[in-house]
Amino acid sequence: MTAPAFKVGEPTDPPSGSLPHTLGQQRILRFDPGHAAIEYACGLHMCHSGGVAQGGFVAGWIDAAMAHAVMAKHGFDRVPISLDLKISYFAPANPGIVIAEAWIEHGGGRTLFAEGRLTTPDGKVLAKGNSTITLIDAAKVQSRMAG
């Protein structure tokens, strides 16, 4: 699998209709082995109840950061697949910039345990999450998609 083309800290321009585009990805802030941080723009179209981000977006932002932390450590020849995902919500995410940070807490060859959090740019914690992740050969995933 080919590594995505991005430079840490620079604006990303995800293709329309892609997952990063749908999630409002703005920049990859950190992409170090076992650690990642991604800046997202929470749009009003992602909200309910007068400006509160729908919980699925919050979970998606944290989940994506955890996947990036895994890819930063293990490369792109294996695809991180979430086996479970638990999110605890502490405060509402509102329209504007949010930052999803994640790290690998523990891991072996195929199964990893990751943690992450969503914050405001000034560091207020909005949600935390953890996930059990397995790694699957990218070639195997691609062959299943092709046929």
mmCIF file with all atom_site columns, C-alpha atoms in Angstrom:
data_model
loop_
_atom_site.group_PDB
_atom_site.id
_atom_site.type_symbol
_atom_site.label_atom_id
_atom_site.label_alt_id
_atom_site.label_comp_id
_atom_site.label_asym_id
_atom_site.label_entity_id
_atom_site.label_seq_id
_atom_site.pdbx_PDB_ins_code
_atom_site.Cartn_x
_atom_site.Cartn_y
_atom_site.Cartn_z
_atom_site.occupancy
_atom_site.B_iso_or_equiv
_atom_site.pdbx_formal_charge
_atom_site.auth_seq_id
_atom_site.auth_comp_id
_atom_site.auth_asym_id
_atom_site.auth_atom_id
_atom_site.pdbx_PDB_model_num
ATOM 1   C CA . MET A 1 1   ? 0.000   0.000  0.000  1.00 0.00 ? 1   MET A CA 1
ATOM 2   C CA . THR A 1 2   ? 1.341   3.427  -0.934 1.00 0.00 ? 2   THR A CA 1
ATOM 3   C CA . ALA A 1 3   ? 1.887   5.983  1.804  1.00 0.00 ? 3   ALA A CA 1
ATOM 4   C CA . PRO A 1 4   ? -0.430  8.993  1.563  1.00 0.00 ? 4   PRO A CA 1
ATOM 5   C CA . ALA A 1 5   ? 1.128   12.215 0.348  1.00 0.00 ? 5   ALA A CA 1
ATOM 6   C CA . PHE A 1 6   ? 1.108   14.788 3.134  1.00 0.00 ? 6   PHE A CA 1
ATOM 7   C CA . LYS A 1 7   ? 3.578   16.933 5.005  1.00 0.00 ? 7   LYS A CA 1
ATOM 8   C CA . VAL A 1 8   ? 3.236   17.263 8.761  1.00 0.00 ? 8   VAL A CA 1
ATOM 9   C CA . GLY A 1 9   ? 1.890   20.672 9.708  1.00 0.00 ? 9   GLY A CA 1
ATOM 10  C CA . GLU A 1 10  ? 0.826   21.678 6.203  1.00 0.00 ? 10  GLU A CA 1
ATOM 11  C CA . PRO A 1 11  ? -2.823  21.887 5.104  1.00 0.00 ? 11  PRO A CA 1
ATOM 12  C CA . THR A 1 12  ? -4.154  18.691 3.600  1.00 0.00 ? 12  THR A CA 1
ATOM 13  C CA . ASP A 1 13  ? -6.494  18.708 0.635  1.00 0.00 ? 13  ASP A CA 1
ATOM 14  C CA . PRO A 1 14  ? -8.360  15.403 0.827  1.00 0.00 ? 14  PRO A CA 1
ATOM 15  C CA . PRO A 1 15  ? -10.369 14.421 -2.258 1.00 0.00 ? 15  PRO A CA 1
ATOM 16  C CA . SER A 1 16  ? -14.083 15.190 -2.112 1.00 0.00 ? 16  SER A CA 1
ATOM 17  C CA . GLY A 1 17  ? -16.015 12.196 -0.851 1.00 0.00 ? 17  GLY A CA 1
ATOM 18  C CA . SER A 1 18  ? -13.002 10.628 0.893  1.00 0.00 ? 18  SER A CA 1
ATOM 19  C CA . LEU A 1 19  ? -13.100 9.810  4.602  1.00 0.00 ? 19  LEU A CA 1
ATOM 20  C CA . PRO A 1 20  ? -10.613 12.567 5.539  1.00 0.00 ? 20  PRO A CA 1
ATOM 21  C CA . HIS A 1 21  ? -12.753 15.064 3.585  1.00 0.00 ? 21  HIS A CA 1
ATOM 22  C CA . THR A 1 22  ? -15.964 13.862 5.245  1.00 0.00 ? 22  THR A CA 1
ATOM 23  C CA . LEU A 1 23  ? -14.331 14.168 8.677  1.00 0.00 ? 23  LEU A CA 1
ATOM 24  C CA . GLY A 1 24  ? -13.119 17.712 7.913  1.00 0.00 ? 24  GLY A CA 1
ATOM 25  C CA . GLN A 1 25  ? -9.393  16.925 8.091  1.00 0.00 ? 25  GLN A CA 1
ATOM 26  C CA . GLN A 1 26  ? -7.301  20.103 7.902  1.00 0.00 ? 26  GLN A CA 1
ATOM 27  C CA . ARG A 1 27  ? -3.730  19.140 8.831  1.00 0.00 ? 27  ARG A CA 1
ATOM 28  C CA . ILE A 1 28  ? -1.683  16.249 10.172 1.00 0.00 ? 28  ILE A CA 1
ATOM 29  C CA . LEU A 1 29  ? 0.026   17.876 13.150 1.00 0.00 ? 29  LEU A CA 1
ATOM 30  C CA . ARG A 1 30  ? 2.081   14.888 14.274 1.00 0.00 ? 30  ARG A CA 1
ATOM 31  C CA . PHE A 1 31  ? 3.035   11.606 12.603 1.00 0.00 ? 31  PHE A CA 1
ATOM 32  C CA . ASP A 1 32  ? 5.734   9.963  14.717 1.00 0.00 ? 32  ASP A CA 1
ATOM 33  C CA . PRO A 1 33  ? 6.129   6.240  15.410 1.00 0.00 ? 33  PRO A CA 1
ATOM 34  C CA . GLY A 1 34  ? 3.273   5.342  17.747 1.00 0.00 ? 34  GLY A CA 1
ATOM 35  C CA . HIS A 1 35  ? 1.906   8.897  17.982 1.00 0.00 ? 35  HIS A CA 1
ATOM 36  C CA . ALA A 1 36  ? -0.318  11.065 15.776 1.00 0.00 ? 36  ALA A CA 1
ATOM 37  C CA . ALA A 1 37  ? -2.321  14.278 15.964 1.00 0.00 ? 37  ALA A CA 1
ATOM 38  C CA . ILE A 1 38  ? -4.793  15.546 13.384 1.00 0.00 ? 38  ILE A CA 1
ATOM 39  C CA . GLU A 1 39  ? -6.554  18.894 13.134 1.00 0.00 ? 39  GLU A CA 1
ATOM 40  C CA . TYR A 1 40  ? -10.197 18.782 12.022 1.00 0.00 ? 40  TYR A CA 1
ATOM 41  C CA . ALA A 1 41  ? -12.745 21.472 11.226 1.00 0.00 ? 41  ALA A CA 1
ATOM 42  C CA . CYS A 1 42  ? -16.059 20.694 12.876 1.00 0.00 ? 42  CYS A CA 1
ATOM 43  C CA . GLY A 1 43  ? -18.695 22.138 10.573 1.00 0.00 ? 43  GLY A CA 1
ATOM 44  C CA . LEU A 1 44  ? -22.263 23.041 11.445 1.00 0.00 ? 44  LEU A CA 1
ATOM 45  C CA . HIS A 1 45  ? -23.380 20.260 9.060  1.00 0.00 ? 45  HIS A CA 1
ATOM 46  C CA . MET A 1 46  ? -21.787 17.791 11.539 1.00 0.00 ? 46  MET A CA 1
ATOM 47  C CA . CYS A 1 47  ? -23.875 19.080 14.426 1.00 0.00 ? 47  CYS A CA 1
ATOM 48  C CA . HIS A 1 48  ? -27.250 18.619 16.043 1.00 0.00 ? 48  HIS A CA 1
ATOM 49  C CA . SER A 1 49  ? -29.012 20.396 18.912 1.00 0.00 ? 49  SER A CA 1
ATOM 50  C CA . GLY A 1 50  ? -27.866 23.879 18.054 1.00 0.00 ? 50  GLY A CA 1
ATOM 51  C CA . GLY A 1 51  ? -24.173 23.329 17.445 1.00 0.00 ? 51  GLY A CA 1
ATOM 52  C CA . VAL A 1 52  ? -23.108 20.110 19.186 1.00 0.00 ? 52  VAL A CA 1
ATOM 53  C CA . ALA A 1 53  ? -21.025 17.744 17.047 1.00 0.00 ? 53  ALA A CA 1
ATOM 54  C CA . GLN A 1 54  ? -22.734 14.387 16.513 1.00 0.00 ? 54  GLN A CA 1
ATOM 55  C CA . GLY A 1 55  ? -20.973 11.730 18.606 1.00 0.00 ? 55  GLY A CA 1
ATOM 56  C CA . GLY A 1 56  ? -20.101 9.645  15.551 1.00 0.00 ? 56  GLY A CA 1
ATOM 57  C CA . PHE A 1 57  ? -17.851 12.431 14.266 1.00 0.00 ? 57  PHE A CA 1
ATOM 58  C CA . VAL A 1 58  ? -16.126 12.673 17.655 1.00 0.00 ? 58  VAL A CA 1
ATOM 59  C CA . ALA A 1 59  ? -15.552 8.902  17.606 1.00 0.00 ? 59  ALA A CA 1
ATOM 60  C CA . GLY A 1 60  ? -14.376 9.063  13.986 1.00 0.00 ? 60  GLY A CA 1
ATOM 61  C CA . TRP A 1 61  ? -11.845 11.807 14.713 1.00 0.00 ? 61  TRP A CA 1
ATOM 62  C CA . ILE A 1 62  ? -10.309 9.865  17.612 1.00 0.00 ? 62  ILE A CA 1
ATOM 63  C CA . ASP A 1 63  ? -10.436 6.548  15.703 1.00 0.00 ? 63  ASP A CA 1
ATOM 64  C CA . ALA A 1 64  ? -8.667  8.088  12.697 1.00 0.00 ? 64  ALA A CA 1
ATOM 65  C CA . ALA A 1 65  ? -5.921  9.514  14.927 1.00 0.00 ? 65  ALA A CA 1
ATOM 66  C CA . MET A 1 66  ? -5.404  6.087  16.506 1.00 0.00 ? 66  MET A CA 1
ATOM 67  C CA . ALA A 1 67  ? -5.110  4.519  13.028 1.00 0.00 ? 67  ALA A CA 1
ATOM 68  C CA . HIS A 1 68  ? -2.546  7.193  12.065 1.00 0.00 ? 68  HIS A CA 1
ATOM 69  C CA . ALA A 1 69  ? -0.515  6.454  15.219 1.00 0.00 ? 69  ALA A CA 1
ATOM 70  C CA . VAL A 1 70  ? -0.432  2.782  14.203 1.00 0.00 ? 70  VAL A CA 1
ATOM 71  C CA . MET A 1 71  ? 0.513   3.557  10.586 1.00 0.00 ? 71  MET A CA 1
ATOM 72  C CA . ALA A 1 72  ? 3.252   5.914  11.765 1.00 0.00 ? 72  ALA A CA 1
ATOM 73  C CA . LYS A 1 73  ? 4.816   3.030  13.690 1.00 0.00 ? 73  LYS A CA 1
ATOM 74  C CA . HIS A 1 74  ? 4.063   0.038  11.440 1.00 0.00 ? 74  HIS A CA 1
ATOM 75  C CA . GLY A 1 75  ? 4.017   1.602  7.971  1.00 0.00 ? 75  GLY A CA 1
ATOM 76  C CA . PHE A 1 76  ? 1.495   1.065  5.210  1.00 0.00 ? 76  PHE A CA 1
ATOM 77  C CA . ASP A 1 77  ? 1.995   -2.605 4.319  1.00 0.00 ? 77  ASP A CA 1
ATOM 78  C CA . ARG A 1 78  ? -0.543  -3.547 7.000  1.00 0.00 ? 78  ARG A CA 1
ATOM 79  C CA . VAL A 1 79  ? -3.928  -1.910 7.550  1.00 0.00 ? 79  VAL A CA 1
ATOM 80  C CA . PRO A 1 80  ? -5.127  -1.090 11.087 1.00 0.00 ? 80  PRO A CA 1
ATOM 81  C CA . ILE A 1 81  ? -8.609  -2.477 11.729 1.00 0.00 ? 81  ILE A CA 1
ATOM 82  C CA . SER A 1 82  ? -10.500 -1.567 14.916 1.00 0.00 ? 82  SER A CA 1
ATOM 83  C CA . LEU A 1 83  ? -11.762 -4.598 16.835 1.00 0.00 ? 83  LEU A CA 1
ATOM 84  C CA . ASP A 1 84  ? -13.471 -2.393 19.395 1.00 0.00 ? 84  ASP A CA 1
ATOM 85  C CA . LEU A 1 85  ? -13.791 1.286  20.147 1.00 0.00 ? 85  LEU A CA 1
ATOM 86  C CA . LYS A 1 86  ? -14.867 2.980  23.370 1.00 0.00 ? 86  LYS A CA 1
ATOM 87  C CA . ILE A 1 87  ? -15.415 6.724  23.588 1.00 0.00 ? 87  ILE A CA 1
ATOM 88  C CA . SER A 1 88  ? -16.117 8.729  26.740 1.00 0.00 ? 88  SER A CA 1
ATOM 89  C CA . TYR A 1 89  ? -17.598 12.183 26.142 1.00 0.00 ? 89  TYR A CA 1
ATOM 90  C CA . PHE A 1 90  ? -16.696 14.944 28.622 1.00 0.00 ? 90  PHE A CA 1
ATOM 91  C CA . ALA A 1 91  ? -17.827 18.147 26.906 1.00 0.00 ? 91  ALA A CA 1
ATOM 92  C CA . PRO A 1 92  ? -19.530 19.026 23.624 1.00 0.00 ? 92  PRO A CA 1
ATOM 93  C CA . ALA A 1 93  ? -17.476 19.608 20.503 1.00 0.00 ? 93  ALA A CA 1
ATOM 94  C CA . ASN A 1 94  ? -18.739 22.718 18.750 1.00 0.00 ? 94  ASN A CA 1
ATOM 95  C CA . PRO A 1 95  ? -18.156 24.155 15.271 1.00 0.00 ? 95  PRO A CA 1
ATOM 96  C CA . GLY A 1 96  ? -14.544 25.183 14.814 1.00 0.00 ? 96  GLY A CA 1
ATOM 97  C CA . ILE A 1 97  ? -11.169 23.503 15.061 1.00 0.00 ? 97  ILE A CA 1
ATOM 98  C CA . VAL A 1 98  ? -10.667 20.356 17.151 1.00 0.00 ? 98  VAL A CA 1
ATOM 99  C CA . ILE A 1 99  ? -7.548  18.234 17.557 1.00 0.00 ? 99  ILE A CA 1
ATOM 100 C CA . ALA A 1 100 ? -7.499  14.443 17.786 1.00 0.00 ? 100 ALA A CA 1
ATOM 101 C CA . GLU A 1 101 ? -4.354  13.008 19.357 1.00 0.00 ? 101 GLU A CA 1
ATOM 102 C CA . ALA A 1 102 ? -3.543  9.318  19.718 1.00 0.00 ? 102 ALA A CA 1
ATOM 103 C CA . TRP A 1 103 ? -0.811  6.948  20.771 1.00 0.00 ? 103 TRP A CA 1
ATOM 104 C CA . ILE A 1 104 ? -0.139  3.237  20.979 1.00 0.00 ? 104 ILE A CA 1
ATOM 105 C CA . GLU A 1 105 ? -0.417  2.270  24.622 1.00 0.00 ? 105 GLU A CA 1
ATOM 106 C CA . HIS A 1 106 ? 0.746   -1.333 24.153 1.00 0.00 ? 106 HIS A CA 1
ATOM 107 C CA . GLY A 1 107 ? 1.249   -3.626 21.229 1.00 0.00 ? 107 GLY A CA 1
ATOM 108 C CA . GLY A 1 108 ? 2.834   -6.687 19.813 1.00 0.00 ? 108 GLY A CA 1
ATOM 109 C CA . GLY A 1 109 ? 3.094   -7.944 16.268 1.00 0.00 ? 109 GLY A CA 1
ATOM 110 C CA . ARG A 1 110 ? -0.541  -8.067 15.234 1.00 0.00 ? 110 ARG A CA 1
ATOM 111 C CA . THR A 1 111 ? -2.759  -6.775 18.067 1.00 0.00 ? 111 THR A CA 1
ATOM 112 C CA . LEU A 1 112 ? -2.337  -3.284 19.496 1.00 0.00 ? 112 LEU A CA 1
ATOM 113 C CA . PHE A 1 113 ? -4.016  -1.180 22.143 1.00 0.00 ? 113 PHE A CA 1
ATOM 114 C CA . ALA A 1 114 ? -4.370  2.510  21.353 1.00 0.00 ? 114 ALA A CA 1
ATOM 115 C CA . GLU A 1 115 ? -5.675  5.505  23.235 1.00 0.00 ? 115 GLU A CA 1
ATOM 116 C CA . GLY A 1 116 ? -6.666  8.937  22.088 1.00 0.00 ? 116 GLY A CA 1
ATOM 117 C CA . ARG A 1 117 ? -8.399  12.159 22.975 1.00 0.00 ? 117 ARG A CA 1
ATOM 118 C CA . LEU A 1 118 ? -10.141 15.070 21.331 1.00 0.00 ? 118 LEU A CA 1
ATOM 119 C CA . THR A 1 119 ? -9.299  18.580 22.487 1.00 0.00 ? 119 THR A CA 1
ATOM 120 C CA . THR A 1 120 ? -9.930  22.173 21.624 1.00 0.00 ? 120 THR A CA 1
ATOM 121 C CA . PRO A 1 121 ? -6.898  24.083 20.286 1.00 0.00 ? 121 PRO A CA 1
ATOM 122 C CA . ASP A 1 122 ? -6.304  25.468 23.796 1.00 0.00 ? 122 ASP A CA 1
ATOM 123 C CA . GLY A 1 123 ? -6.154  21.949 25.282 1.00 0.00 ? 123 GLY A CA 1
ATOM 124 C CA . LYS A 1 124 ? -9.618  21.440 26.800 1.00 0.00 ? 124 LYS A CA 1
ATOM 125 C CA . VAL A 1 125 ? -10.355 17.696 26.695 1.00 0.00 ? 125 VAL A CA 1
ATOM 126 C CA . LEU A 1 126 ? -13.699 16.996 25.000 1.00 0.00 ? 126 LEU A CA 1
ATOM 127 C CA . ALA A 1 127 ? -13.536 13.195 24.765 1.00 0.00 ? 127 ALA A CA 1
ATOM 128 C CA . LYS A 1 128 ? -11.209 10.248 25.290 1.00 0.00 ? 128 LYS A CA 1
ATOM 129 C CA . GLY A 1 129 ? -11.159 6.862  23.634 1.00 0.00 ? 129 GLY A CA 1
ATOM 130 C CA . ASN A 1 130 ? -9.416  3.534  23.441 1.00 0.00 ? 130 ASN A CA 1
ATOM 131 C CA . SER A 1 131 ? -9.374  0.764  20.903 1.00 0.00 ? 131 SER A CA 1
ATOM 132 C CA . THR A 1 132 ? -8.085  -2.722 20.285 1.00 0.00 ? 132 THR A CA 1
ATOM 133 C CA . ILE A 1 133 ? -6.609  -2.794 16.798 1.00 0.00 ? 133 ILE A CA 1
ATOM 134 C CA . THR A 1 134 ? -5.471  -5.649 14.590 1.00 0.00 ? 134 THR A CA 1
ATOM 135 C CA . LEU A 1 135 ? -3.152  -5.369 11.611 1.00 0.00 ? 135 LEU A CA 1
ATOM 136 C CA . ILE A 1 136 ? -4.086  -7.032 8.313  1.00 0.00 ? 136 ILE A CA 1
ATOM 137 C CA . ASP A 1 137 ? -1.899  -7.284 5.215  1.00 0.00 ? 137 ASP A CA 1
ATOM 138 C CA . ALA A 1 138 ? -2.741  -4.396 2.888  1.00 0.00 ? 138 ALA A CA 1
ATOM 139 C CA . ALA A 1 139 ? -2.472  -6.752 -0.123 1.00 0.00 ? 139 ALA A CA 1
ATOM 140 C CA . LYS A 1 140 ? -5.146  -8.987 1.417  1.00 0.00 ? 140 LYS A CA 1
ATOM 141 C CA . VAL A 1 141 ? -7.466  -6.000 1.941  1.00 0.00 ? 141 VAL A CA 1
ATOM 142 C CA . GLN A 1 142 ? -6.877  -4.796 -1.638 1.00 0.00 ? 142 GLN A CA 1
ATOM 143 C CA . SER A 1 143 ? -7.602  -8.244 -3.093 1.00 0.00 ? 143 SER A CA 1
ATOM 144 C CA . ARG A 1 144 ? -10.894 -8.467 -1.172 1.00 0.00 ? 144 ARG A CA 1
ATOM 145 C CA . MET A 1 145 ? -11.907 -5.038 -2.486 1.00 0.00 ? 145 MET A CA 1
ATOM 146 C CA . ALA A 1 146 ? -11.112 -6.052 -6.065 1.00 0.00 ? 146 ALA A CA 1
ATOM 147 C CA . GLY A 1 147 ? -13.166 -9.161 -6.099 1.00 0.00 ? 147 GLY A CA 1
#
